[in-house]
Coordinates of C-alpha atoms and ligand atoms in Angstrom, one line a residue:
M1 CA 64.3 106.0 97.7
R2 CA 62.2 103.1 95.9
R3 CA 58.7 103.0 96.5
Y4 CA 55.8 100.4 95.8
V5 CA 52.0 100.4 95.9
I6 CA 50.8 98.3 98.7
F7 CA 46.9 96.6 97.7
A8 CA 46.3 95.9 101.1
V9 CA 42.6 98.2 102.7
A10 CA 44.6 99.7 105.7
V11 CA 43.4 99.4 110.3
V12 CA 46.0 98.6 113.3
L13 CA 50.1 99.2 114.0
S14 CA 53.1 98.2 115.5
A15 CA 56.0 96.6 114.9
Q16 CA 55.8 92.4 115.8
L17 CA 58.6 89.3 115.9
L18 CA 58.3 86.9 113.4
L19 CA 59.2 84.2 116.2
S20 CA 61.2 81.1 114.5
C21 CA 58.8 77.6 115.2
V22 CA 62.0 75.9 116.6
P23 CA 62.2 76.2 120.6
A24 CA 65.7 77.5 122.1
P25 CA 67.2 75.6 125.1
Q26 CA 67.0 77.5 128.2
A27 CA 64.7 80.9 127.0
F28 CA 63.4 82.9 129.1
E29 CA 60.4 85.3 128.9
Q30 CA 58.5 87.7 130.4
S31 CA 55.9 90.6 129.9
E32 CA 54.1 93.6 132.2
F33 CA 53.2 96.6 131.5
I34 CA 55.3 99.6 131.3
M35 CA 55.1 103.1 130.3
D36 CA 51.1 102.1 129.1
T37 CA 52.4 99.8 127.4
L38 CA 53.5 95.5 127.5
V39 CA 56.7 95.2 127.0
S40 CA 57.9 91.5 126.3
I41 CA 61.7 90.4 126.9
R42 CA 63.3 87.2 126.7
A43 CA 66.4 86.0 127.5
Y44 CA 68.9 82.7 126.9
G45 CA 71.1 81.2 128.8
K46 CA 71.6 79.7 132.3
R47 CA 71.3 83.9 133.8
A48 CA 68.1 84.2 132.0
P49 CA 65.7 85.1 134.8
Q50 CA 67.4 87.2 136.8
A51 CA 68.8 88.7 133.6
V52 CA 65.0 90.0 132.0
Q53 CA 63.8 90.7 135.9
A54 CA 67.1 93.2 136.9
A55 CA 66.2 94.3 133.0
F56 CA 62.3 95.2 133.9
A57 CA 63.6 96.6 137.1
E58 CA 65.4 99.5 134.8
M59 CA 62.6 99.9 132.5
R60 CA 60.7 100.9 135.3
K61 CA 63.3 103.3 136.8
I62 CA 63.1 105.2 133.7
E63 CA 59.7 105.2 133.8
A64 CA 59.4 106.1 137.7
L65 CA 61.6 109.3 136.2
A66 CA 60.3 109.9 133.0
S67 CA 56.3 109.8 133.9
A68 CA 55.2 113.6 134.1
Y69 CA 52.1 112.3 135.8
S70 CA 53.7 110.6 138.6
S71 CA 55.0 113.3 140.9
G72 CA 58.0 113.4 141.7
S73 CA 59.5 112.2 138.2
D74 CA 62.2 114.2 137.0
V75 CA 60.1 115.1 134.3
W76 CA 56.5 116.8 137.5
K77 CA 59.4 118.4 138.8
V78 CA 61.0 120.4 135.6
N79 CA 57.3 120.8 134.4
N80 CA 55.3 122.3 138.5
S81 CA 58.7 125.1 139.3
P82 CA 58.2 126.7 136.4
G83 CA 61.4 130.0 135.9
Q84 CA 63.6 127.0 138.0
M85 CA 66.4 124.7 137.7
I86 CA 66.2 121.6 137.9
E87 CA 68.5 118.9 139.1
V88 CA 67.7 115.2 137.3
S89 CA 68.9 112.1 136.9
Q90 CA 71.9 111.3 134.6
D91 CA 69.1 109.3 132.2
T92 CA 66.6 112.3 132.3
L93 CA 69.2 114.5 131.0
E94 CA 70.6 112.1 128.0
M95 CA 67.0 111.9 126.9
I96 CA 65.9 115.4 127.2
K97 CA 70.0 115.5 125.4
L98 CA 68.8 113.7 122.8
A99 CA 65.9 115.1 122.3
Q100 CA 66.3 118.5 121.6
Q101 CA 68.9 117.1 118.6
V102 CA 66.5 115.4 116.9
S103 CA 64.5 118.6 117.5
E104 CA 67.7 120.7 115.9
Q105 CA 67.8 118.4 113.1
T106 CA 64.0 118.3 112.6
D107 CA 63.7 121.7 112.5
G108 CA 61.1 121.1 115.3
A109 CA 58.6 118.3 113.8
F110 CA 60.0 116.8 117.2
D111 CA 59.5 118.6 120.1
I112 CA 59.4 117.2 124.1
S113 CA 57.2 120.4 125.0
V114 CA 54.0 118.6 123.3
F115 CA 53.1 118.4 126.6
P116 CA 50.5 121.2 127.1
L117 CA 49.0 119.5 123.6
V118 CA 49.0 116.2 125.4
Q119 CA 47.2 117.6 128.1
L120 CA 45.1 119.4 125.7
W121 CA 43.7 116.7 123.7
G122 CA 44.0 114.0 126.4
I123 CA 44.2 111.7 123.6
G124 CA 43.7 108.2 125.3
K125 CA 41.9 109.7 128.1
K126 CA 39.4 112.4 127.6
G127 CA 37.2 110.4 125.1
D128 CA 36.6 111.8 121.6
Y129 CA 36.8 115.7 122.5
V130 CA 37.9 117.6 120.0
P131 CA 39.3 120.8 121.4
T132 CA 38.4 124.1 120.1
D133 CA 40.3 126.3 117.5
S134 CA 41.2 128.9 119.9
Q135 CA 41.8 126.4 122.9
V136 CA 44.3 125.1 120.5
S137 CA 46.6 128.0 119.4
A138 CA 46.5 129.5 123.0
V139 CA 48.6 126.1 124.4
V140 CA 50.9 126.2 121.4
A141 CA 52.0 129.5 122.6
S142 CA 53.2 127.3 124.5
V143 CA 55.4 124.7 122.6
D144 CA 58.8 126.1 122.0
F145 CA 61.8 123.7 122.7
R146 CA 63.9 126.0 122.1
K147 CA 62.8 127.0 125.3
I148 CA 64.2 124.5 127.4
R149 CA 66.8 125.4 129.2
I150 CA 69.5 122.9 130.0
D151 CA 72.4 123.0 132.2
E152 CA 74.9 119.4 131.4
D153 CA 77.5 120.0 133.7
K154 CA 75.1 121.3 136.6
S155 CA 72.0 117.9 135.2
L156 CA 69.5 120.3 135.9
V157 CA 67.1 121.5 133.6
G158 CA 64.2 123.9 134.3
L159 CA 61.3 125.5 131.5
P160 CA 61.3 128.9 131.5
E161 CA 57.6 130.4 131.5
S162 CA 54.3 128.5 134.0
G163 CA 52.4 126.7 130.7
M164 CA 54.6 125.1 129.7
G165 CA 55.7 121.2 130.4
I166 CA 58.1 118.5 129.1
D167 CA 56.7 114.9 127.6
L168 CA 59.2 112.1 127.4
G169 CA 56.6 109.8 125.0
G170 CA 57.8 110.2 121.9
I171 CA 61.6 108.7 123.4
A172 CA 61.8 107.0 126.4
K173 CA 59.9 103.3 125.0
G174 CA 63.4 103.1 123.0
Y175 CA 65.7 105.0 125.7
A176 CA 64.7 102.0 127.9
A177 CA 64.9 99.6 125.7
D178 CA 68.5 100.8 124.8
R179 CA 68.6 100.4 129.2
A180 CA 66.7 97.8 129.3
A181 CA 69.7 95.9 126.7
A182 CA 72.2 97.4 128.0
V183 CA 71.8 95.3 131.7
L184 CA 71.3 92.2 130.8
A185 CA 74.6 92.4 128.8
E186 CA 75.9 93.1 132.2
H187 CA 73.8 89.9 133.7
G188 CA 76.0 88.1 130.1
I189 CA 73.4 87.4 128.5
K190 CA 74.6 87.6 124.5
H191 CA 71.3 86.9 122.9
A192 CA 68.2 88.5 123.9
L193 CA 64.4 90.8 122.2
I194 CA 63.0 93.0 124.0
N195 CA 59.5 94.4 122.5
A196 CA 58.1 97.5 123.9
G197 CA 54.8 98.5 122.5
G198 CA 56.7 98.5 118.7
N199 CA 59.9 99.0 120.6
I200 CA 62.2 96.6 119.2
V201 CA 65.5 96.0 120.1
V202 CA 67.9 92.0 119.3
M203 CA 71.1 90.9 120.7
G204 CA 73.1 88.7 119.0
G205 CA 70.8 86.3 117.2
K206 CA 69.1 83.8 117.7
P207 CA 70.1 81.1 119.6
D208 CA 70.3 78.4 116.7
G209 CA 72.7 81.9 114.5
S210 CA 70.2 82.9 112.6
L211 CA 69.1 85.8 112.5
W212 CA 66.1 87.6 113.6
R213 CA 63.4 88.2 112.1
V214 CA 61.1 91.9 112.8
G215 CA 57.9 91.7 111.0
I216 CA 56.8 95.9 110.7
Q217 CA 52.6 95.4 110.7
D218 CA 50.5 96.7 108.6
P219 CA 48.9 100.1 110.1
R220 CA 45.5 99.0 108.6
D221 CA 45.6 94.7 109.2
P222 CA 47.1 94.0 112.3
N223 CA 47.6 90.5 111.1
G224 CA 49.1 91.7 107.8
Y225 CA 53.2 92.7 107.6
I226 CA 54.4 94.9 105.2
A227 CA 58.0 94.6 105.9
V228 CA 60.7 92.0 107.5
V229 CA 63.5 92.8 108.7
R230 CA 66.6 91.1 109.5
M231 CA 68.5 91.7 112.4
N232 CA 72.2 90.1 114.3
T233 CA 72.0 93.1 116.8
G234 CA 69.4 96.1 116.8
T235 CA 66.6 98.2 116.2
V236 CA 63.2 98.9 114.8
V237 CA 60.8 101.0 116.1
T238 CA 57.6 102.4 115.0
S239 CA 55.5 105.4 115.9
G240 CA 52.0 104.9 113.8
D241 CA 48.1 106.4 114.1
Y242 CA 47.0 104.0 114.7
E243 CA 48.3 103.5 118.8
R244 CA 46.2 105.9 120.0
Y245 CA 42.8 107.4 118.9
F246 CA 39.4 108.3 118.1
I247 CA 37.1 108.8 115.7
K248 CA 35.3 111.4 115.2
D249 CA 32.9 112.5 112.5
G250 CA 34.8 110.1 109.6
K251 CA 38.4 112.1 111.1
R252 CA 41.0 110.4 112.8
Y253 CA 42.6 111.6 115.8
H254 CA 45.4 110.7 116.3
H255 CA 48.7 111.4 119.5
I256 CA 51.4 112.5 117.0
F257 CA 50.9 116.6 116.9
D258 CA 53.0 118.9 115.0
P259 CA 53.8 121.1 117.5
R260 CA 53.9 123.9 115.0
T261 CA 49.3 123.9 114.4
G262 CA 48.9 121.3 117.6
Q263 CA 46.7 119.6 116.0
P264 CA 47.6 115.5 115.8
A265 CA 50.1 115.2 112.2
G266 CA 48.3 114.8 108.7
A267 CA 51.2 115.1 106.4
G268 CA 50.0 112.1 104.5
V269 CA 51.8 109.1 106.6
I270 CA 49.9 106.5 108.8
A271 CA 52.7 105.2 109.7
V272 CA 57.1 105.3 109.8
S273 CA 59.6 102.8 111.3
V274 CA 63.1 103.8 112.2
T275 CA 66.0 101.4 112.0
A276 CA 68.9 103.9 114.0
P277 CA 72.1 102.9 115.8
T278 CA 70.3 102.8 119.4
S279 CA 65.8 102.5 120.6
A280 CA 66.4 106.0 121.4
Q281 CA 66.8 107.6 118.3
A282 CA 65.0 105.5 116.8
D283 CA 62.6 106.3 119.1
A284 CA 62.6 110.1 117.8
Y285 CA 63.1 109.7 114.7
S286 CA 60.6 107.4 113.8
T287 CA 58.0 110.0 115.7
A288 CA 59.5 113.1 114.5
L289 CA 59.6 111.8 110.2
F290 CA 56.0 110.7 111.1
V291 CA 55.4 114.5 111.6
M292 CA 57.6 115.4 108.2
G293 CA 55.8 113.9 106.1
V294 CA 57.4 111.2 103.5
D295 CA 58.7 113.9 100.8
N296 CA 60.2 116.5 103.6
G297 CA 61.0 113.4 106.2
M298 CA 62.8 111.5 103.5
K299 CA 65.4 113.7 103.0
L300 CA 66.4 113.6 106.1
V301 CA 66.9 110.2 106.9
E302 CA 69.0 110.3 103.2
S303 CA 71.3 112.6 104.5
L304 CA 71.8 110.9 108.2
P305 CA 73.5 107.8 107.1
E306 CA 72.8 105.5 110.7
I307 CA 68.9 106.4 109.8
H308 CA 66.9 104.8 107.9
A309 CA 63.2 104.8 107.4
I310 CA 60.4 102.7 105.5
F311 CA 57.0 105.2 105.4
V312 CA 53.5 103.9 105.2
T313 CA 51.3 106.8 103.0
E314 CA 47.7 107.3 103.7
D315 CA 47.6 106.6 99.9
G316 CA 48.7 102.3 100.7
E317 CA 53.0 103.5 99.4
I318 CA 54.7 101.7 101.2
V319 CA 58.0 104.1 101.0
V320 CA 61.7 102.7 102.1
S321 CA 65.0 104.8 102.2
S322 CA 67.4 103.7 100.2
D323 CA 69.6 102.0 101.7
F324 CA 67.8 100.7 104.5
P325 CA 69.4 96.7 105.3
D326 CA 68.3 93.9 105.1
V327 CA 64.9 94.4 104.8
K328 CA 62.0 92.6 102.1
L329 CA 58.7 93.9 101.8
Q330 CA 55.8 92.0 101.7
N331 CA 54.1 91.1 98.5
Ligands
AMP1 P1 55.8 107.7 119.5 O1 54.9 106.7 119.7 O2 56.9 107.6 120.1 O3 55.9 108.5 118.1 O4 55.3 108.4 120.1 C1 54.2 109.3 120.5 C2 54.7 109.9 122.4 O5 55.3 111.1 122.4 C3 53.0 110.7 122.4 O6 51.7 110.6 122.7 C4 53.4 112.0 123.0 O7 53.8 111.9 124.3 C5 54.6 112.2 122.9 N1 54.3 113.3 121.4 C6 53.5 113.3 120.1 N2 54.0 114.5 119.5 C7 55.0 114.5 119.3 C8 56.2 115.2 118.8 N3 56.0 116.5 118.2 N4 57.4 114.8 119.3 C9 57.7 115.3 120.2 N5 57.6 113.3 121.0 C10 55.6 113.7 121.1
MG2 MG1 58.9 107.7 119.1

């Protein structure tokens, strides 16, 4: 484990791309608002326009399955049918299975049954609303990933009690970015980058043969970077307390909850960036590690050879897991 101190005054965080100055030939780029976030896809090659359209269609499909708010979605059906097993698509099942694995591994720091908390707090929807402790504890009683029922063979998912609910917000963007990359590849695309609001996926290096450079933004300085990760093909996903939050009486309330307390997670971390074999994994782990904090989180990361992480603490310390590939800290 390496520790560095930065002196940056901490305000906003999301992974951003440092783009090459030389425009590559036959580039096609488009942006759409999907899953409450601006998604940009850039691909290179003659078939790039059709490939990018197909990738967006795939991401919209995942959104339509995973949204807890669009009536008729897989997640909506499960949430609105307590006591019943509901048939879901393979994509939804994949997301829920992966979520459950990460929940087991993180002792419930990641928990997709946080939906009742997401609704109670309404971060970004209810203004600067802070629920009472008794409201929070009443809702925390309904949060427990172990109660989610899954029948893999029949592709069924169910919740045993009313008041429970699933929210795939901590994993769906990464999963959708993986699917978008797969669709691009199916269309013969060799070089591409996907930026789904801080979930970055890159493919095949840049067309000129150089590596993609993924900049990780300083969580408290929208114009500054804490690190640059160079990669040919891969993903970097960041979770941060600046993405959706409000400040009341000097305290920051953000959208990543500690499932045990029902409060916005307060383990001293303000951002975590993760690289992993898939963007869905990186997404789930970044949310989980944010909740776990540096000490517990780093212990877990160091035990998982394919997962690497960069933590930024509220004191401005940057902590990088020992074998994070090709990362360069700024300053
Ligand atoms: P991310 O930006 O990927 O860290 O995901 C944050 C989103 O995941 C929130 O907006 C919630 O929808 C959901 N969420 C919040 N807390 C958790 C948690 N502890 N485990 C799983 N999902 C969560
Ligand atoms: Mg996440």
